[in-house]
PDB file of C-alpha atoms in Angstrom:
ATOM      1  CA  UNK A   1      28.004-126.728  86.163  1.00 82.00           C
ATOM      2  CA  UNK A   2      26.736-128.063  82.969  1.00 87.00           C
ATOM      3  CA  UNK A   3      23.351-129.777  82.666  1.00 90.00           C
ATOM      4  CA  UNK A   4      22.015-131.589  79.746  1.00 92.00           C
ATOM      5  CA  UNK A   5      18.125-132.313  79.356  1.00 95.00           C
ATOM      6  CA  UNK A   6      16.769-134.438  77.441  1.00 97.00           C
ATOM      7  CA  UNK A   7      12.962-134.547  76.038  1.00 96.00           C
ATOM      8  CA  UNK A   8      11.062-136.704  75.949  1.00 97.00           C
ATOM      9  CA  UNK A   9      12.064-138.796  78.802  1.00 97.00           C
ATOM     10  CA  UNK A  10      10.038-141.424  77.705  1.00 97.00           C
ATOM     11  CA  UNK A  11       9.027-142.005  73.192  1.00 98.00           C
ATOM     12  CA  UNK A  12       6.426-144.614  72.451  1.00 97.00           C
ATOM     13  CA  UNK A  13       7.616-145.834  69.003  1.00 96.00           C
ATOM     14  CA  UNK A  14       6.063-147.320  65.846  1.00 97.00           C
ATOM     15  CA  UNK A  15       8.226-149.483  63.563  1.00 97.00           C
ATOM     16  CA  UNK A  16       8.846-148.506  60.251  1.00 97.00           C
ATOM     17  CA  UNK A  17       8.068-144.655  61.582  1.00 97.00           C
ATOM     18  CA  UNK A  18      10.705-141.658  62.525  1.00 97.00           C
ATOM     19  CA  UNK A  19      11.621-140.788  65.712  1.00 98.00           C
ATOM     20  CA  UNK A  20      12.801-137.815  67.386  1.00 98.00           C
ATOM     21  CA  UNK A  21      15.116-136.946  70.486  1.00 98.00           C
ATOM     22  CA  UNK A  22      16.046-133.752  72.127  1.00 98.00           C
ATOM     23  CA  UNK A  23      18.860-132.934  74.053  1.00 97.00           C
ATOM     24  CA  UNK A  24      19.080-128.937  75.608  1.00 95.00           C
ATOM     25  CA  UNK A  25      22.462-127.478  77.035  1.00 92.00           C
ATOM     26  CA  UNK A  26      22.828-124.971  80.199  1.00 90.00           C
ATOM     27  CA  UNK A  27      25.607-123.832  78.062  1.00 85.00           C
ATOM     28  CA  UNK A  28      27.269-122.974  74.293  1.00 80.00           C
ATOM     29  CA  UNK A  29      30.638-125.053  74.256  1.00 73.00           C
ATOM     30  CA  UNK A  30      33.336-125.344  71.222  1.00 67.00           C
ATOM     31  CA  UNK A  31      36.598-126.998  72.261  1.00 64.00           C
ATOM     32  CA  UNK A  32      39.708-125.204  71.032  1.00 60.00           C
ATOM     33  CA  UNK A  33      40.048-127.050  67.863  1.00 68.00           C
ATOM     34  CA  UNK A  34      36.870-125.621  66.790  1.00 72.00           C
ATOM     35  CA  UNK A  35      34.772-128.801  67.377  1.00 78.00           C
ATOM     36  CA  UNK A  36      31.383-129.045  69.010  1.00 83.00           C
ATOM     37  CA  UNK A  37      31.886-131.808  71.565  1.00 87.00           C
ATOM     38  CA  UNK A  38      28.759-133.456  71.564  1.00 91.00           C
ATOM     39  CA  UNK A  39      27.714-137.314  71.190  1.00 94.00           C
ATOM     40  CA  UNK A  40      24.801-139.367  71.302  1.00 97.00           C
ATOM     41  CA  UNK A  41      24.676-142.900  73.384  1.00 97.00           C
ATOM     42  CA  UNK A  42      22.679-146.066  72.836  1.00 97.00           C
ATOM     43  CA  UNK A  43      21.992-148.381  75.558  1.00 97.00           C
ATOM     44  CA  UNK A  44      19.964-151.399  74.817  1.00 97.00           C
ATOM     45  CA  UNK A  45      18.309-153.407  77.257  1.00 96.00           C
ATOM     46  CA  UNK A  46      21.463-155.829  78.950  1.00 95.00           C
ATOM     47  CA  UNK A  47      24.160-154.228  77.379  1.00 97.00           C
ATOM     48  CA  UNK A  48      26.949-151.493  77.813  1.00 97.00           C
ATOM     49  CA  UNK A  49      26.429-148.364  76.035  1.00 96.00           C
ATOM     50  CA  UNK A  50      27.536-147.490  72.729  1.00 96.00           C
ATOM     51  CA  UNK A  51      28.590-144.053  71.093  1.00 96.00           C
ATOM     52  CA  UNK A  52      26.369-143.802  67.626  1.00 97.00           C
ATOM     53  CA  UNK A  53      27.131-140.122  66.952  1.00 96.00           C
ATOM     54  CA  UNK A  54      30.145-137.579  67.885  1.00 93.00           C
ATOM     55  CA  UNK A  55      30.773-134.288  66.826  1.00 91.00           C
ATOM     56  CA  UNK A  56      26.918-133.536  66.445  1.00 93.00           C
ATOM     57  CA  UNK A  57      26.774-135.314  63.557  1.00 95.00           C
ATOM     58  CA  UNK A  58      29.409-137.813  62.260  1.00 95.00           C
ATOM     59  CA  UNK A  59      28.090-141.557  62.583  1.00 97.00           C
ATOM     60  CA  UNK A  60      29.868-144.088  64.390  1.00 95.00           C
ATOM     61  CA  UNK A  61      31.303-146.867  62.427  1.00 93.00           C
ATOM     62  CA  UNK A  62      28.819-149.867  62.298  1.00 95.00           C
ATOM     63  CA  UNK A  63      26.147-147.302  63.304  1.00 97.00           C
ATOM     64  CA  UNK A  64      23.028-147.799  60.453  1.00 97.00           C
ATOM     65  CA  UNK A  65      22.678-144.608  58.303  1.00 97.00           C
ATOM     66  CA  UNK A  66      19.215-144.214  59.883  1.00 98.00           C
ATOM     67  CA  UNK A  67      20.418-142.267  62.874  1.00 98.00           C
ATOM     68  CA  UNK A  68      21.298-138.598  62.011  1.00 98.00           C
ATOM     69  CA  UNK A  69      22.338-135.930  64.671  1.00 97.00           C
ATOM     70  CA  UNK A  70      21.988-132.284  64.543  1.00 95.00           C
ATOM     71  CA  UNK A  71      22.169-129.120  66.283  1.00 93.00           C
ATOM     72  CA  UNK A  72      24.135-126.509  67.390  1.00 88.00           C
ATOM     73  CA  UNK A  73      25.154-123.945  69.959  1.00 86.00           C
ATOM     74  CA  UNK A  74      22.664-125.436  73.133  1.00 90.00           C
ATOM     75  CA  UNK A  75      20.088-127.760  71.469  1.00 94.00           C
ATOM     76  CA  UNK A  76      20.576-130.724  69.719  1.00 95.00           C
ATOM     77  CA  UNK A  77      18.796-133.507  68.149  1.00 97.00           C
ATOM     78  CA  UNK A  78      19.167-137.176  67.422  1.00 98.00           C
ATOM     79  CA  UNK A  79      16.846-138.542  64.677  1.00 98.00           C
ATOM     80  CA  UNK A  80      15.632-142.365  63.587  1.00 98.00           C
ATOM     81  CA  UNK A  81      14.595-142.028  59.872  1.00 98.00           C
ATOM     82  CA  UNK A  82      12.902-145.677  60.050  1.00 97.00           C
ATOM     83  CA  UNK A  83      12.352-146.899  63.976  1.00 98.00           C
ATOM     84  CA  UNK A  84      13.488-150.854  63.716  1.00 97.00           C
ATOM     85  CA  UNK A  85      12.835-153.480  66.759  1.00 97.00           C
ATOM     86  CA  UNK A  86      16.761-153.019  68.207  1.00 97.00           C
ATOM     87  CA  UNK A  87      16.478-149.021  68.720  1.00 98.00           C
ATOM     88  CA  UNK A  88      14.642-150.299  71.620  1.00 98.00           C
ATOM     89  CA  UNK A  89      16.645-148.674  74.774  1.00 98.00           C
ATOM     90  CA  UNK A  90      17.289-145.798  76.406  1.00 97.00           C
ATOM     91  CA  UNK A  91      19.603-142.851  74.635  1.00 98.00           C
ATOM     92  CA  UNK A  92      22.133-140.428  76.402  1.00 97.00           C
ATOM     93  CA  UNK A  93      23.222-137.222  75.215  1.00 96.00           C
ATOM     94  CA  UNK A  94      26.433-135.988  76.381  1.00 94.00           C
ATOM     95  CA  UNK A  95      28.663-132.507  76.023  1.00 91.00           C
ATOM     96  CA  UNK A  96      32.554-132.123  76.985  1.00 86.00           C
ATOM     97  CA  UNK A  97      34.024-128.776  78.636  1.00 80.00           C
ATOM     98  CA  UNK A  98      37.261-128.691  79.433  1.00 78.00           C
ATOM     99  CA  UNK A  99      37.727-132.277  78.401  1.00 81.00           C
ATOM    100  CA  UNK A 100      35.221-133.254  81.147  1.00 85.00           C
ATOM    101  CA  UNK A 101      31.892-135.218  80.108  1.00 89.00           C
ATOM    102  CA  UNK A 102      28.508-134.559  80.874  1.00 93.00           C
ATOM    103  CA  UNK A 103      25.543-136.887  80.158  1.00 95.00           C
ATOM    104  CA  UNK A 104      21.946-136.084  79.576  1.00 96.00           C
ATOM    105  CA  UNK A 105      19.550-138.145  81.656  1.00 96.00           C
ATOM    106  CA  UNK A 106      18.006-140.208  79.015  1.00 97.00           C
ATOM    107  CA  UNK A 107      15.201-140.666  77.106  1.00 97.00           C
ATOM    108  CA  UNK A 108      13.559-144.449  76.872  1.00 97.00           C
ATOM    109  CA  UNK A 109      12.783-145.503  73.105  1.00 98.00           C
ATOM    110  CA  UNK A 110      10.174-148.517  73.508  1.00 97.00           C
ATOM    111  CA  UNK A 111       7.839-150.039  71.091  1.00 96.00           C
ATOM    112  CA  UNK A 112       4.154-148.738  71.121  1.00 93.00           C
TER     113      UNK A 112
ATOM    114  CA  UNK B   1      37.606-156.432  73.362  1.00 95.00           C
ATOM    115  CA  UNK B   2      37.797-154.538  76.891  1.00 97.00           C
ATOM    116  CA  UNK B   3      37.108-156.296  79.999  1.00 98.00           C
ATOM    117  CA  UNK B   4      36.553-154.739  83.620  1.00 98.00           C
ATOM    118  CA  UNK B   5      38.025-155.852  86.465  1.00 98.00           C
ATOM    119  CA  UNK B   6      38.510-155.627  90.107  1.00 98.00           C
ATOM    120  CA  UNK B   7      35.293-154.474  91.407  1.00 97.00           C
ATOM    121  CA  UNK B   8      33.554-155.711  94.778  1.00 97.00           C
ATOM    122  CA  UNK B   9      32.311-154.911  97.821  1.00 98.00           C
ATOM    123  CA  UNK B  10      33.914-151.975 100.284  1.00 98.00           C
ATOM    124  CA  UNK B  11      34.344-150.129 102.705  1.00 98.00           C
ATOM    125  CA  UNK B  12      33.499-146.653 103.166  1.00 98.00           C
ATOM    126  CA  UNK B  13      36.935-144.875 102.946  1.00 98.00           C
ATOM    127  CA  UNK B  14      38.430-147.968 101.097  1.00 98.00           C
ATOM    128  CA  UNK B  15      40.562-148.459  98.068  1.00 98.00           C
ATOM    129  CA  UNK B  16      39.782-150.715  95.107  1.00 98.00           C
ATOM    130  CA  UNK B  17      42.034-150.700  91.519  1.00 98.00           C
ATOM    131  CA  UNK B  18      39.672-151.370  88.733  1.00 98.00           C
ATOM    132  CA  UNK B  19      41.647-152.704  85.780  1.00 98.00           C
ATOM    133  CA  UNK B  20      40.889-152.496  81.996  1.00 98.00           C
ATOM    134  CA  UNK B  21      42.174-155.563  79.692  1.00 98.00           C
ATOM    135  CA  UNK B  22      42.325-154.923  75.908  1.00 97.00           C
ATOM    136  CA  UNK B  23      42.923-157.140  73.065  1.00 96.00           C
ATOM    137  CA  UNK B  24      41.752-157.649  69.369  1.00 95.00           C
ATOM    138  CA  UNK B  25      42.808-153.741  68.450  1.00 94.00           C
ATOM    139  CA  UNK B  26      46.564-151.451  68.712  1.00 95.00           C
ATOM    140  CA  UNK B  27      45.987-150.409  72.613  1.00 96.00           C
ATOM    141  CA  UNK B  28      48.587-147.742  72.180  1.00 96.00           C
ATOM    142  CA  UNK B  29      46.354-145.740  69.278  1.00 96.00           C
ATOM    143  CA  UNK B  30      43.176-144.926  71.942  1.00 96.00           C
ATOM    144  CA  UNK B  31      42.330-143.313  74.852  1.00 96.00           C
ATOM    145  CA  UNK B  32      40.677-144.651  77.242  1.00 97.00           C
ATOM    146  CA  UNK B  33      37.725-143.004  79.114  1.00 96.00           C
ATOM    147  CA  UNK B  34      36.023-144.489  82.563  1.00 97.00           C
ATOM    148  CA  UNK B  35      32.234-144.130  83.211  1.00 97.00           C
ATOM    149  CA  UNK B  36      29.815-145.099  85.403  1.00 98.00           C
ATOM    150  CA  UNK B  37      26.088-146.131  86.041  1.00 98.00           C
ATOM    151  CA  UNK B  38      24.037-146.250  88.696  1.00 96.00           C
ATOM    152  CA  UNK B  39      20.151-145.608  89.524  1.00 92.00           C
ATOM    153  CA  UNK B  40      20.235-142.469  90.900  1.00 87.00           C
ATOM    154  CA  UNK B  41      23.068-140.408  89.059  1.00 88.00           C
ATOM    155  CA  UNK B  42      22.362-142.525  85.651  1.00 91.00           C
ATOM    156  CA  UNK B  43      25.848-142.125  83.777  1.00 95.00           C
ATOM    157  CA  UNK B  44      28.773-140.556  85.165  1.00 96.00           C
ATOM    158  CA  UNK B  45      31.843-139.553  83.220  1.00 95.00           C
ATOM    159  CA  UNK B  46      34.326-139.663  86.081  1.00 96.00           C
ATOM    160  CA  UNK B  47      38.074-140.098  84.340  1.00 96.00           C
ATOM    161  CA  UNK B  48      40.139-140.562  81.124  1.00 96.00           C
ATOM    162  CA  UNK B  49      43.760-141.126  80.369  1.00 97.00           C
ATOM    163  CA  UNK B  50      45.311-140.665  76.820  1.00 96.00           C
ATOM    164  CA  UNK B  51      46.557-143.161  74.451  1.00 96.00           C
ATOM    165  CA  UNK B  52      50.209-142.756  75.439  1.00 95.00           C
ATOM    166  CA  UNK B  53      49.855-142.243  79.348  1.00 95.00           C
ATOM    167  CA  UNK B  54      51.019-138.766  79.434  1.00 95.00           C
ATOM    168  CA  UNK B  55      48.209-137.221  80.900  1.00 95.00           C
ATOM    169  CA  UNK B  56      45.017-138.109  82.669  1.00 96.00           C
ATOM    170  CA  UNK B  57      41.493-135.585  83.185  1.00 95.00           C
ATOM    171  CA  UNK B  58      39.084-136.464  85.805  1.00 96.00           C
ATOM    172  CA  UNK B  59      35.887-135.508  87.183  1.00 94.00           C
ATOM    173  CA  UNK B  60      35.375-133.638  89.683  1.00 94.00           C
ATOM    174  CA  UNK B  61      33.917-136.159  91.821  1.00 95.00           C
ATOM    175  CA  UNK B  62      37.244-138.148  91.331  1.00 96.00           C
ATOM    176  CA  UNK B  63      39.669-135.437  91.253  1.00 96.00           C
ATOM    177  CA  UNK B  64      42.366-136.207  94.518  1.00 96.00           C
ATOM    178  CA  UNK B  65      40.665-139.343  95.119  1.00 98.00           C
ATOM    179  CA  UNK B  66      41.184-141.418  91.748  1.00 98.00           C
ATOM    180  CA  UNK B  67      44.391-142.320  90.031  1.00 98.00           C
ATOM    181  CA  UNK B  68      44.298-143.145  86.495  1.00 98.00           C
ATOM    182  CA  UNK B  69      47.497-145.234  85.081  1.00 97.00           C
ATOM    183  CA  UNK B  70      48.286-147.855  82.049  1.00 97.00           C
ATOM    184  CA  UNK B  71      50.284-150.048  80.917  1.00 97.00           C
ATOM    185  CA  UNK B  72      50.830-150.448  76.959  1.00 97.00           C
ATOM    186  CA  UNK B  73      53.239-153.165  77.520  1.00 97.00           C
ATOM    187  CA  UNK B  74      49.904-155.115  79.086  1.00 97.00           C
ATOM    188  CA  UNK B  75      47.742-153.637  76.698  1.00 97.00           C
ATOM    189  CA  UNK B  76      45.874-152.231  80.470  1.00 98.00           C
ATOM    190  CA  UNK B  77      44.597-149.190  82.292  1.00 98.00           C
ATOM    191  CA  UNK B  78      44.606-149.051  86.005  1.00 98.00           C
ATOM    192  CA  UNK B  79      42.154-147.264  87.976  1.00 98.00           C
ATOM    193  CA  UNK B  80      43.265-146.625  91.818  1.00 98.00           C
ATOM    194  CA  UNK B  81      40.279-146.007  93.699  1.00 98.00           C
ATOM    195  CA  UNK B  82      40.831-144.276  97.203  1.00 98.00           C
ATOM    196  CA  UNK B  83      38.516-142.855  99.951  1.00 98.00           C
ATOM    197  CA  UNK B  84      35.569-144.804  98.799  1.00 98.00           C
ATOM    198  CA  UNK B  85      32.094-143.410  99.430  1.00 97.00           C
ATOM    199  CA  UNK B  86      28.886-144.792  99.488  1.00 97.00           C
ATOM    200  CA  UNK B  87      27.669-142.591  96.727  1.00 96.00           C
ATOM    201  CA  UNK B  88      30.796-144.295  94.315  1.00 97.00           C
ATOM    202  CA  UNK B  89      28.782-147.308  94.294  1.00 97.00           C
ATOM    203  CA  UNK B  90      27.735-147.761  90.286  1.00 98.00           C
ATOM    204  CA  UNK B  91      28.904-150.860  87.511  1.00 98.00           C
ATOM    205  CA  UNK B  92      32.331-148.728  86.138  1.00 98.00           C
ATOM    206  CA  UNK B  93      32.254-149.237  82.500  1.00 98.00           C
ATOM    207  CA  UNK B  94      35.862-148.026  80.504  1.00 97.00           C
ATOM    208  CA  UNK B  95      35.786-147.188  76.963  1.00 96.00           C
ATOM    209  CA  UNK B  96      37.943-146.614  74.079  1.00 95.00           C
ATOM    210  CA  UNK B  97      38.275-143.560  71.910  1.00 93.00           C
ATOM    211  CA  UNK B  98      40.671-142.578  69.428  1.00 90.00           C
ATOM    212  CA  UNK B  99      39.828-138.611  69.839  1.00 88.00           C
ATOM    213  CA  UNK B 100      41.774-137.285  73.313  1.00 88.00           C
ATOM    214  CA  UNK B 101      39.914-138.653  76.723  1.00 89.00           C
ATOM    215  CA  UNK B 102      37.075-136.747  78.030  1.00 88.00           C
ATOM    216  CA  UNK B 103      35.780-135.292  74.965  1.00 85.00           C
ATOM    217  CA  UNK B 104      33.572-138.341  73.476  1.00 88.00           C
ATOM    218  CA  UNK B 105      33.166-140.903  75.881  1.00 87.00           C
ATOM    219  CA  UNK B 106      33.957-143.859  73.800  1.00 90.00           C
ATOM    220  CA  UNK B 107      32.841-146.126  70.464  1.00 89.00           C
ATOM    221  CA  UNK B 108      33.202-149.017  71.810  1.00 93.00           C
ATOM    222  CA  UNK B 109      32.613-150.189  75.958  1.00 95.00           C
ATOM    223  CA  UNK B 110      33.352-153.158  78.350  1.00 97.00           C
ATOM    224  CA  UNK B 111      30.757-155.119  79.867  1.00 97.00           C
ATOM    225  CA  UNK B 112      31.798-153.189  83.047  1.00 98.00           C
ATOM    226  CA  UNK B 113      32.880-153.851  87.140  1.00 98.00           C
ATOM    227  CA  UNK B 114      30.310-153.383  89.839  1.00 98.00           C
ATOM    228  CA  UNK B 115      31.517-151.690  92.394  1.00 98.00           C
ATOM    229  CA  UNK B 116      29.684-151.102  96.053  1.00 98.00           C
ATOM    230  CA  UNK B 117      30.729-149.334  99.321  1.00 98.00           C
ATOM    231  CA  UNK B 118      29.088-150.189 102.225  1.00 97.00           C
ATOM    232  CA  UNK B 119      29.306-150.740 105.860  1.00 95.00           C
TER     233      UNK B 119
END
C-alpha cells in the first residue's frame, strides 16, 4: 500500500518568514498521461479542506502566489515564501495510484 | 456551492445515502470525489464518480460496500452506504474536480455530513 509522510508534524511559524513542508512517498507514481499525481491540502482551523497545489506544482485558482510546490519521483515539498496569519492550519499531502488517493498525515502550521 | 447531506447516527451493518447538492457552477463539467475525516485515520479518500456518471473508483475500504451514483438533472451525487462499521464513522466531505475522480481530490469542498455507527 502507499504511505505518505509528512515532516514536520508540527512547524512553529514566524510571520513575514518562509516556511517549509515535506511530504515522502513509499513509492514513484506517474499516471498514464504522464502526470505526477500529487496535491497539497489546506485545512484551516473550522473549515473543510482546500486543494492549493496539483500536479506538484500548478497553483490552485484563488491560491496566493506565495505557496510553491515541488518535487519529484518520492519526495516532495510545499513552500510559504512569506508565512501570513491565515496559513495557520494543518496541511495534507496526497498521491493517486490507480486513480485511488492517498493522504499524508499532516503537518500543523501555527504561529510561534 | 456543495452541500452534504444525509448523515446520522447508525447501526453497525446499516445503510445511510449521503447526498451531494451543487449549485452556483455547470455540475455536468466536474467530477466529484468523496472524502473523509476522522481522529484516528485523519483523511480518507474513499470514492469518486466522473463528471458524466459513467464510471465510479473507490477505495478499498468502500469497494462492495459503497455505491456511488448522480444525477445531472438534480445537479446531485448519491452515495449508498451499506454494511456500516464502526470504523466508517468520520464527517464525509465531497469535492469537486474538473481532472477525472481519484486523482486530485478536489479545489473546492462542502462543509461535510457526520456520519456515526454505533450500537
Amino acid at each position: 500500500d502507499l504511505v505518505m509522510t509528512q515532516s514536520p508534524l508540527f512547524l512553529p511559524v514566524t510571520l513575514g518568514q518562509p516556511a517549509s513542508i515535506s511530504c515522502r512517498s513509499s513509492q514513484s507514481l506517474v499516471y498514464s498521461d504522464g502526470d505526477t499525481c500529487f496535491s497539497w491540502f489546506q485545512q484551516r482551523p473550522g473549515q473543510s479542506p482546500r486543494r492549493l497545489i496539483y500536479k506538484v506544482s500548478n497553483r490552485d485558482s484563488g491560491v496566493p502566489d506565495r505557496f510553491s510546490g515541488s518535487g519529484s519521483g518520492t519526495d516532495f515539498t510545499l513552500k510559504i515564501s512569506r508565512v501570513e496569519a491565515e496559513d495557520v492550519g494543518v496541511y495534507y499531502c496526497a498521491y493517486a495510484t490507480h486513480q485511488s488517493l492517498t493522504f499524508g498525515g499532516g503537518t500543523r502550521v501555527e504561529l510561534k | 456551492q456543495l452541500v452534504e447531506s444525509g448523515g446520522g447516527l447508525v447501526q453497525p451493518g446499516g445503510s445511510l445515502r449521503l447526498s451531494c447538492k451543487a449549485s452556483g457552477f455547470t455540475f455536468s463539467n466536474y467530477a466529484i470525489n468523496w472524502v473523509r475525516q476522522s481522529p484516528p485515520r485523519g483523511l480518507e479518500w474513499i470514492a469518486g464518480i466522473s463528471r458524466l456518471g459513467d464510471y465510479a473508483v473507490y477505495a478499498d475500504s468502500a469497494k462492495g460496500r459503497f455505491t456511488l451514483s448522480r444525477d445531472n438533472a438534480r445537479n446531485t451525487v448519491y452515495l449508498q452506504m451499506d454494511s456500516l462499521r464502526v470504523e466508517d464513522t468520520a464527517l464525509y466531505y465531497c469535492a469537486k474536480d474538473v481532472n477525472p475522480p481519484g486523482i486530485y481530490g478536489g479545489n473546492f469542498w462542502g462543509q461535510g455530513t457526520l456520519v456515526t455507527v454505533s450500537s
